[in-house]
């Protein structure tokens, strides 16, 4: 499954690297990987409890951080979930949320591949 990580987003992050400092891109990707499971869990809990406000907040957070790293499809999925939550469409949120875990894992795999090429 190709997720289409935008290499320009990763290049933009890499361009902020300061000499002699730990690799910024690696640090940001690792931070995303360590913090995003909490947001995905919050999204799932919101779906399970029909809390559209929690769903929208978790989707918004993941949309933004995914976009920053160039994970287009993942960001678009969270945008769709956020929009459905704002429209009070729990059914659409649940359908869209159903494939989030697989899309997230595939995005992480592709991000890791891209990062190893940059480092």
PDB file of C-alpha atoms in Angstrom:
ATOM      1  CA  UNK A   1       0.000   0.000   0.000  1.00  0.00           C
ATOM      2  CA  UNK A   2       1.523   3.321  -1.043  1.00  0.00           C
ATOM      3  CA  UNK A   3       0.577   6.193   1.209  1.00  0.00           C
ATOM      4  CA  UNK A   4       2.319   8.946  -0.712  1.00  0.00           C
ATOM      5  CA  UNK A   5       4.292  10.738   1.925  1.00  0.00           C
ATOM      6  CA  UNK A   6       5.059  14.171   0.530  1.00  0.00           C
ATOM      7  CA  UNK A   7       8.857  14.370   0.401  1.00  0.00           C
ATOM      8  CA  UNK A   8       8.648  18.169   0.247  1.00  0.00           C
ATOM      9  CA  UNK A   9       7.204  18.222   3.767  1.00  0.00           C
ATOM     10  CA  UNK A  10      10.086  16.104   5.015  1.00  0.00           C
ATOM     11  CA  UNK A  11      12.603  18.273   3.164  1.00  0.00           C
ATOM     12  CA  UNK A  12      11.101  21.368   4.766  1.00  0.00           C
ATOM     13  CA  UNK A  13      11.614  19.844   8.205  1.00  0.00           C
ATOM     14  CA  UNK A  14      15.145  18.732   7.318  1.00  0.00           C
ATOM     15  CA  UNK A  15      15.985  22.242   6.141  1.00  0.00           C
ATOM     16  CA  UNK A  16      15.501  23.439   9.731  1.00  0.00           C
ATOM     17  CA  UNK A  17      18.302  21.163  10.938  1.00  0.00           C
ATOM     18  CA  UNK A  18      21.040  22.986  12.831  1.00  0.00           C
ATOM     19  CA  UNK A  19      24.624  21.755  12.638  1.00  0.00           C
ATOM     20  CA  UNK A  20      25.749  19.702  15.600  1.00  0.00           C
ATOM     21  CA  UNK A  21      22.210  19.085  16.846  1.00  0.00           C
ATOM     22  CA  UNK A  22      20.349  15.745  16.924  1.00  0.00           C
ATOM     23  CA  UNK A  23      18.548  14.944  13.693  1.00  0.00           C
ATOM     24  CA  UNK A  24      15.399  17.064  13.716  1.00  0.00           C
ATOM     25  CA  UNK A  25      13.401  14.997  11.234  1.00  0.00           C
ATOM     26  CA  UNK A  26      14.010  11.797  13.168  1.00  0.00           C
ATOM     27  CA  UNK A  27      13.055  13.492  16.432  1.00  0.00           C
ATOM     28  CA  UNK A  28       9.806  14.870  14.991  1.00  0.00           C
ATOM     29  CA  UNK A  29       8.805  11.550  13.439  1.00  0.00           C
ATOM     30  CA  UNK A  30       9.587   9.737  16.695  1.00  0.00           C
ATOM     31  CA  UNK A  31       7.521  12.290  18.620  1.00  0.00           C
ATOM     32  CA  UNK A  32       4.622  11.743  16.212  1.00  0.00           C
ATOM     33  CA  UNK A  33       4.941   7.984  16.641  1.00  0.00           C
ATOM     34  CA  UNK A  34       5.004   8.227  20.431  1.00  0.00           C
ATOM     35  CA  UNK A  35       2.133  10.702  20.826  1.00  0.00           C
ATOM     36  CA  UNK A  36      -0.286   9.784  18.050  1.00  0.00           C
ATOM     37  CA  UNK A  37      -1.465   6.478  19.574  1.00  0.00           C
ATOM     38  CA  UNK A  38      -3.000   8.518  22.405  1.00  0.00           C
ATOM     39  CA  UNK A  39      -4.970  10.625  19.912  1.00  0.00           C
ATOM     40  CA  UNK A  40      -6.055   7.548  17.988  1.00  0.00           C
ATOM     41  CA  UNK A  41      -7.214   5.962  21.260  1.00  0.00           C
ATOM     42  CA  UNK A  42      -9.117   9.145  22.130  1.00  0.00           C
ATOM     43  CA  UNK A  43     -10.745   9.014  18.705  1.00  0.00           C
ATOM     44  CA  UNK A  44     -11.776   5.390  19.243  1.00  0.00           C
ATOM     45  CA  UNK A  45     -13.115   6.109  22.732  1.00  0.00           C
ATOM     46  CA  UNK A  46     -15.100   9.010  21.307  1.00  0.00           C
ATOM     47  CA  UNK A  47     -16.546   6.763  18.614  1.00  0.00           C
ATOM     48  CA  UNK A  48     -17.394   4.061  21.154  1.00  0.00           C
ATOM     49  CA  UNK A  49     -19.152   6.536  23.456  1.00  0.00           C
ATOM     50  CA  UNK A  50     -20.724   8.608  20.639  1.00  0.00           C
ATOM     51  CA  UNK A  51     -18.810  11.690  21.843  1.00  0.00           C
ATOM     52  CA  UNK A  52     -18.524  13.669  18.623  1.00  0.00           C
ATOM     53  CA  UNK A  53     -16.714  16.525  20.342  1.00  0.00           C
ATOM     54  CA  UNK A  54     -13.927  14.143  21.413  1.00  0.00           C
ATOM     55  CA  UNK A  55     -13.886  12.564  17.953  1.00  0.00           C
ATOM     56  CA  UNK A  56     -13.553  15.963  16.292  1.00  0.00           C
ATOM     57  CA  UNK A  57     -10.797  17.101  18.660  1.00  0.00           C
ATOM     58  CA  UNK A  58      -8.748  13.923  18.201  1.00  0.00           C
ATOM     59  CA  UNK A  59      -9.229  14.000  14.432  1.00  0.00           C
ATOM     60  CA  UNK A  60      -8.176  17.654  14.305  1.00  0.00           C
ATOM     61  CA  UNK A  61      -4.981  16.938  16.220  1.00  0.00           C
ATOM     62  CA  UNK A  62      -4.087  13.987  14.009  1.00  0.00           C
ATOM     63  CA  UNK A  63      -5.022  15.852  10.833  1.00  0.00           C
ATOM     64  CA  UNK A  64      -2.592  18.641  11.609  1.00  0.00           C
ATOM     65  CA  UNK A  65       0.342  16.521  12.723  1.00  0.00           C
ATOM     66  CA  UNK A  66      -0.091  14.095   9.816  1.00  0.00           C
ATOM     67  CA  UNK A  67      -0.178  16.964   7.348  1.00  0.00           C
ATOM     68  CA  UNK A  68       2.970  18.492   8.849  1.00  0.00           C
ATOM     69  CA  UNK A  69       4.815  15.232   8.167  1.00  0.00           C
ATOM     70  CA  UNK A  70       3.419  14.962   4.649  1.00  0.00           C
ATOM     71  CA  UNK A  71       1.170  11.954   5.341  1.00  0.00           C
ATOM     72  CA  UNK A  72      -1.479  13.170   2.908  1.00  0.00           C
ATOM     73  CA  UNK A  73      -3.933  10.284   2.913  1.00  0.00           C
ATOM     74  CA  UNK A  74      -3.822   9.988   6.679  1.00  0.00           C
ATOM     75  CA  UNK A  75      -4.369  13.722   7.092  1.00  0.00           C
ATOM     76  CA  UNK A  76      -7.244  13.668   4.596  1.00  0.00           C
ATOM     77  CA  UNK A  77      -8.909  10.787   6.459  1.00  0.00           C
ATOM     78  CA  UNK A  78      -8.734  12.708   9.726  1.00  0.00           C
ATOM     79  CA  UNK A  79     -10.059  15.818   7.966  1.00  0.00           C
ATOM     80  CA  UNK A  80     -13.039  13.787   6.757  1.00  0.00           C
ATOM     81  CA  UNK A  81     -13.630  12.451  10.273  1.00  0.00           C
ATOM     82  CA  UNK A  82     -13.371  15.946  11.739  1.00  0.00           C
ATOM     83  CA  UNK A  83     -15.863  17.269   9.178  1.00  0.00           C
ATOM     84  CA  UNK A  84     -18.296  14.429   9.883  1.00  0.00           C
ATOM     85  CA  UNK A  85     -17.999  15.085  13.625  1.00  0.00           C
ATOM     86  CA  UNK A  86     -18.783  18.776  13.099  1.00  0.00           C
ATOM     87  CA  UNK A  87     -21.825  17.725  11.062  1.00  0.00           C
ATOM     88  CA  UNK A  88     -22.931  15.438  13.937  1.00  0.00           C
ATOM     89  CA  UNK A  89     -22.703  12.412  11.639  1.00  0.00           C
ATOM     90  CA  UNK A  90     -21.666   9.625  13.993  1.00  0.00           C
ATOM     91  CA  UNK A  91     -22.309   6.957  11.380  1.00  0.00           C
ATOM     92  CA  UNK A  92     -19.883   8.573   8.918  1.00  0.00           C
ATOM     93  CA  UNK A  93     -17.321   9.030  11.701  1.00  0.00           C
ATOM     94  CA  UNK A  94     -17.517   5.344  12.523  1.00  0.00           C
ATOM     95  CA  UNK A  95     -17.179   4.283   8.887  1.00  0.00           C
ATOM     96  CA  UNK A  96     -14.227   6.617   8.306  1.00  0.00           C
ATOM     97  CA  UNK A  97     -12.641   5.672  11.618  1.00  0.00           C
ATOM     98  CA  UNK A  98     -12.801   1.988  10.796  1.00  0.00           C
ATOM     99  CA  UNK A  99      -9.701   2.020   8.627  1.00  0.00           C
ATOM    100  CA  UNK A 100      -7.631   4.490  10.613  1.00  0.00           C
ATOM    101  CA  UNK A 101      -5.383   1.942  12.336  1.00  0.00           C
ATOM    102  CA  UNK A 102      -4.279   0.284   9.096  1.00  0.00           C
ATOM    103  CA  UNK A 103      -3.785   3.625   7.360  1.00  0.00           C
ATOM    104  CA  UNK A 104      -1.785   4.909  10.339  1.00  0.00           C
ATOM    105  CA  UNK A 105       0.472   1.828  10.423  1.00  0.00           C
ATOM    106  CA  UNK A 106       1.092   2.012   6.669  1.00  0.00           C
ATOM    107  CA  UNK A 107       1.866   5.728   6.963  1.00  0.00           C
ATOM    108  CA  UNK A 108       4.337   5.089   9.790  1.00  0.00           C
ATOM    109  CA  UNK A 109       6.078   2.421   7.737  1.00  0.00           C
ATOM    110  CA  UNK A 110       6.430   4.738   4.766  1.00  0.00           C
ATOM    111  CA  UNK A 111       7.541   7.643   6.978  1.00  0.00           C
ATOM    112  CA  UNK A 112      10.250   5.441   8.481  1.00  0.00           C
ATOM    113  CA  UNK A 113      11.426   4.498   4.987  1.00  0.00           C
ATOM    114  CA  UNK A 114      11.597   8.139   3.931  1.00  0.00           C
ATOM    115  CA  UNK A 115      13.372   9.216   7.115  1.00  0.00           C
ATOM    116  CA  UNK A 116      16.049   6.559   6.681  1.00  0.00           C
ATOM    117  CA  UNK A 117      16.679   7.958   3.193  1.00  0.00           C
ATOM    118  CA  UNK A 118      17.110  11.486   4.596  1.00  0.00           C
ATOM    119  CA  UNK A 119      19.426  10.559   7.462  1.00  0.00           C
TER     120      UNK A 119
END
